[in-house]
Amino acid sequence: MIKVEHVSKKFKHTQALKDVSLEVKQGEIVSLIGPSGSGKSTLLRCIHGLEVPESGKIYLEGELMDRHDPVKYRAQRNKMGFVFQHFNLFPNMTVLQNCTLAPIQVLNQSESEAEATAMRYLNRVGLAEKRDEYPNKLSGGQKQRVAIARALCMSPEIMLFDEPTSALDPEMIKEVLDVMGDLAKEGMTMIVVTHEMGFAHKVGNRVVFLDQGVIMEDAPSEQFFTDPQSERAKDFLSKVLYE
């Protein structure tokens, strides 16, 4: 579904990604984990097109994502839903308006069609009753669930999550992870940058462990957490997992 070939990305004097290659199959839930600054979010943003790599290629469903073909490139990006760490909801719009804006403007849906889709997904994330509320009236967990619903309203084929729980209070994390777990059960292809090791272990199919812009290990989740192969992964897990 997604193929990353030899992608490198630099920010001023920092080499964020170094010759990274990765494949994600349809229906997989791939967790990108690693220490802060390891390149996880940069890789996710390169896949979606929010960052432009210096070198390398990215393919979606076997087709090159080529910025020189803007119409096709935009259509490819629309197949990927992106959920940000800090929600990125429009504060001057209601929950419903946040969810219907892109389908109306980008997909040319009618207002009634967009609203029906939005209500379906707001129901799915348990927030239909908040349709007329503004974001400042919502908790962090509710904002993130709205952000997930908003992304789903574009009917994506793959969902990209960039540390979706790191800005939340601990008691709000579970409600967001539960929604993501439900998506996984329904077969949604997902790439998740996360510090939630329980999610990566129990919900994800694969773990891709990055450090200093390099993929150090790529393994099935159970194998990674019970028998990591690289010394760097063993050291990382010894610091983030508790007996």
Coordinates of C-alpha atoms in Angstrom, one line a residue:
M1 CA 0.0 0.0 0.0
I2 CA 2.8 2.4 0.9
K3 CA 6.4 2.0 -0.2
V4 CA 9.2 4.3 0.9
E5 CA 12.4 4.0 -1.1
H6 CA 15.8 5.5 0.2
V7 CA 14.2 8.6 1.7
S8 CA 16.5 11.2 3.3
K9 CA 15.5 14.4 4.9
K10 CA 17.7 17.2 6.5
F11 CA 16.7 20.2 8.6
K12 CA 19.6 22.7 8.6
H13 CA 22.4 20.8 10.3
T14 CA 20.2 17.9 11.4
Q15 CA 19.9 14.7 9.3
A16 CA 16.4 13.7 10.3
L17 CA 16.2 10.6 8.0
K18 CA 19.0 8.7 6.4
D19 CA 18.3 6.5 3.5
V20 CA 15.0 5.1 4.9
S21 CA 13.1 2.3 3.1
L22 CA 9.9 0.8 4.3
E23 CA 6.8 -1.1 3.0
V24 CA 3.4 -1.2 4.5
K25 CA 0.8 -3.7 3.2
Q26 CA -2.9 -3.2 3.1
G27 CA -4.6 -3.8 6.5
E28 CA -1.3 -3.6 8.5
I29 CA -1.0 -1.5 11.6
V30 CA 2.6 -0.4 11.8
S31 CA 3.9 1.4 14.9
L32 CA 6.8 3.8 14.5
I33 CA 8.6 4.0 17.8
G34 CA 11.9 5.3 19.1
P35 CA 13.4 8.0 21.2
S36 CA 12.6 11.7 20.7
G37 CA 14.3 13.1 17.6
S38 CA 14.7 9.7 15.9
G39 CA 12.8 10.7 12.8
K40 CA 9.5 9.1 13.4
S41 CA 7.3 12.1 12.8
T42 CA 9.5 13.3 9.9
L43 CA 9.0 10.0 8.1
L44 CA 5.2 10.1 8.6
R45 CA 5.1 13.7 7.3
C46 CA 7.2 12.8 4.3
I47 CA 4.8 10.0 3.5
H48 CA 1.9 12.4 3.5
G49 CA 3.7 15.2 1.7
L50 CA 3.8 17.6 4.6
E51 CA 7.6 17.5 4.3
V52 CA 9.6 17.2 1.1
P53 CA 12.6 14.7 1.3
E54 CA 15.9 15.7 -0.3
S55 CA 16.1 12.3 -2.0
G56 CA 14.1 9.1 -2.3
K57 CA 10.7 8.1 -3.6
I58 CA 7.3 7.3 -2.0
Y59 CA 4.7 5.1 -3.7
L60 CA 1.0 4.7 -2.9
E61 CA -0.6 1.6 -4.2
G62 CA 2.3 1.1 -6.6
E63 CA 2.0 4.6 -8.1
L64 CA 4.8 7.2 -7.6
M65 CA 3.8 10.2 -5.5
D66 CA 5.1 12.9 -7.8
R67 CA 4.7 16.6 -6.9
H68 CA 5.3 17.4 -10.6
D69 CA 1.9 16.0 -11.3
P70 CA -0.1 18.2 -8.9
V71 CA -3.6 16.8 -9.8
K72 CA -2.6 13.2 -9.3
Y73 CA -0.5 14.1 -6.3
R74 CA -3.4 15.8 -4.5
A75 CA -5.7 12.9 -5.2
Q76 CA -3.1 10.5 -3.7
R77 CA -2.8 12.6 -0.6
N78 CA -6.6 12.7 -0.2
K79 CA -6.4 8.9 0.2
M80 CA -4.4 9.4 3.4
G81 CA -6.0 10.7 6.6
F82 CA -3.6 12.5 8.9
V83 CA -4.2 13.0 12.7
F84 CA -1.9 15.5 14.4
Q85 CA -0.6 15.5 17.9
H86 CA -2.3 18.8 18.7
F87 CA -5.6 18.2 17.0
N88 CA -5.5 21.2 14.6
L89 CA -9.2 21.7 14.8
F90 CA -10.5 25.1 13.5
P91 CA -11.5 27.0 16.7
N92 CA -14.1 29.2 15.0
M93 CA -16.0 26.2 13.6
T94 CA -18.3 23.7 15.3
V95 CA -17.5 20.1 15.5
L96 CA -19.8 19.4 12.6
Q97 CA -18.3 22.2 10.5
N98 CA -14.8 20.9 11.2
C99 CA -15.9 17.5 9.8
T100 CA -17.8 18.8 6.7
L101 CA -15.4 21.5 5.5
A102 CA -13.0 19.3 3.5
P103 CA -15.5 16.9 2.0
I104 CA -17.5 19.9 0.7
Q105 CA -14.5 21.9 -0.5
V106 CA -12.2 19.1 -1.7
L107 CA -14.5 16.2 -2.6
N108 CA -17.3 18.5 -3.8
Q109 CA -19.9 16.8 -1.7
S110 CA -23.2 18.5 -1.0
E111 CA -23.8 19.9 2.4
S112 CA -26.4 17.3 3.2
E113 CA -24.1 14.4 2.0
A114 CA -21.1 15.8 4.0
E115 CA -23.3 16.2 7.1
A116 CA -24.6 12.6 6.9
T117 CA -21.0 11.3 6.6
A118 CA -19.8 13.5 9.4
M119 CA -22.6 12.3 11.7
R120 CA -21.8 8.7 10.9
Y121 CA -18.2 9.1 12.0
L122 CA -19.0 11.3 15.0
N123 CA -21.3 8.5 16.1
R124 CA -18.5 6.0 15.6
V125 CA -16.2 8.0 17.9
G126 CA -19.0 8.6 20.4
L127 CA -19.4 12.4 20.0
A128 CA -22.6 12.8 17.9
E129 CA -24.1 14.9 20.7
K130 CA -21.2 17.4 20.5
R131 CA -21.9 18.3 16.8
D132 CA -22.8 21.9 17.6
E133 CA -20.1 22.5 20.2
Y134 CA -16.9 24.5 19.5
P135 CA -13.5 22.9 20.2
N136 CA -12.8 25.1 23.2
K137 CA -15.7 23.3 25.0
L138 CA -14.2 19.9 24.5
S139 CA -11.7 17.9 26.5
G140 CA -8.4 16.9 24.9
G141 CA -9.6 13.4 24.3
Q142 CA -12.8 14.6 22.7
K143 CA -10.8 17.0 20.4
Q144 CA -8.6 14.1 19.3
R145 CA -11.6 11.9 18.6
V146 CA -13.2 14.7 16.5
A147 CA -9.9 15.0 14.6
I148 CA -10.1 11.2 13.9
A149 CA -13.7 11.6 12.7
R150 CA -12.7 14.5 10.5
A151 CA -10.0 12.5 8.9
L152 CA -12.4 9.6 8.3
C153 CA -14.9 11.9 6.6
M154 CA -12.5 12.0 3.6
S155 CA -12.9 8.2 3.2
P156 CA -9.2 7.5 3.4
E157 CA -7.6 4.2 2.5
I158 CA -4.8 4.7 5.1
M159 CA -4.7 6.6 8.4
L160 CA -1.5 8.3 9.6
F161 CA -1.3 9.2 13.3
D162 CA 1.4 11.4 14.6
E163 CA 1.7 10.8 18.4
P164 CA -2.1 11.2 18.8
T165 CA -2.1 10.7 22.6
S166 CA 1.1 12.6 23.6
A167 CA -0.8 15.9 24.3
L168 CA -3.5 14.2 26.4
D169 CA -3.9 13.8 30.1
P170 CA -3.5 10.1 31.1
E171 CA -7.2 9.5 31.7
M172 CA -8.0 10.7 28.2
I173 CA -5.6 8.4 26.4
K174 CA -7.7 5.3 26.6
E175 CA -10.7 6.8 24.8
V176 CA -8.5 7.7 21.8
L177 CA -6.7 4.4 21.8
D178 CA -10.0 2.6 21.9
V179 CA -11.2 4.4 18.7
M180 CA -7.9 3.5 17.0
G181 CA -8.3 -0.1 18.1
D182 CA -11.7 -0.2 16.6
L183 CA -10.4 1.1 13.3
A184 CA -7.7 -1.6 13.4
K185 CA -10.3 -4.3 13.9
E186 CA -12.2 -3.0 10.8
G187 CA -9.1 -3.5 8.7
M188 CA -7.9 0.1 8.3
T189 CA -4.3 0.4 7.2
M190 CA -2.5 2.5 9.8
I191 CA 0.9 4.0 10.5
V192 CA 1.1 5.2 14.0
V193 CA 3.9 7.3 15.6
T194 CA 3.5 6.5 19.2
H195 CA 5.0 6.3 22.7
E196 CA 2.2 4.0 23.8
M197 CA 4.0 0.7 24.0
G198 CA 0.9 -1.2 25.0
F199 CA -0.9 -0.1 21.8
A200 CA 2.2 -0.9 19.7
H201 CA 2.4 -4.4 21.3
K202 CA -1.2 -5.4 21.4
V203 CA -2.9 -3.6 18.5
G204 CA -0.1 -3.1 16.0
N205 CA 1.0 -5.9 13.6
R206 CA 4.6 -4.6 13.2
V207 CA 7.0 -2.3 15.0
V208 CA 9.5 -0.1 13.1
F209 CA 12.1 1.1 15.5
L210 CA 14.1 4.3 14.5
D211 CA 17.1 5.9 16.0
Q212 CA 19.0 8.9 14.6
G213 CA 17.1 8.8 11.4
V214 CA 17.8 5.1 10.7
I215 CA 15.5 2.1 10.9
M216 CA 17.3 -0.1 13.4
E217 CA 14.7 -2.8 13.6
D218 CA 11.5 -3.9 11.7
A219 CA 9.7 -6.9 13.2
P220 CA 6.3 -8.3 14.1
S221 CA 5.1 -6.6 17.3
E222 CA 5.3 -9.7 19.5
Q223 CA 8.8 -10.5 18.4
F224 CA 10.0 -7.0 18.9
F225 CA 8.7 -6.8 22.4
T226 CA 9.8 -10.3 23.5
D227 CA 13.0 -10.8 21.6
P228 CA 14.4 -7.6 20.1
Q229 CA 17.4 -8.2 17.9
S230 CA 19.4 -5.0 18.0
E231 CA 21.3 -3.8 21.1
R232 CA 19.8 -0.3 20.6
A233 CA 16.3 -1.7 20.7
K234 CA 17.0 -3.7 23.8
D235 CA 18.4 -0.6 25.5
F236 CA 15.4 1.4 24.5
L237 CA 12.9 -1.1 25.7
S238 CA 14.7 -1.5 29.0
K239 CA 14.0 2.2 29.7
V240 CA 10.4 2.4 28.5
L241 CA 9.0 -0.9 29.8
Y242 CA 8.4 -1.7 33.4
E243 CA 8.2 -5.1 35.0

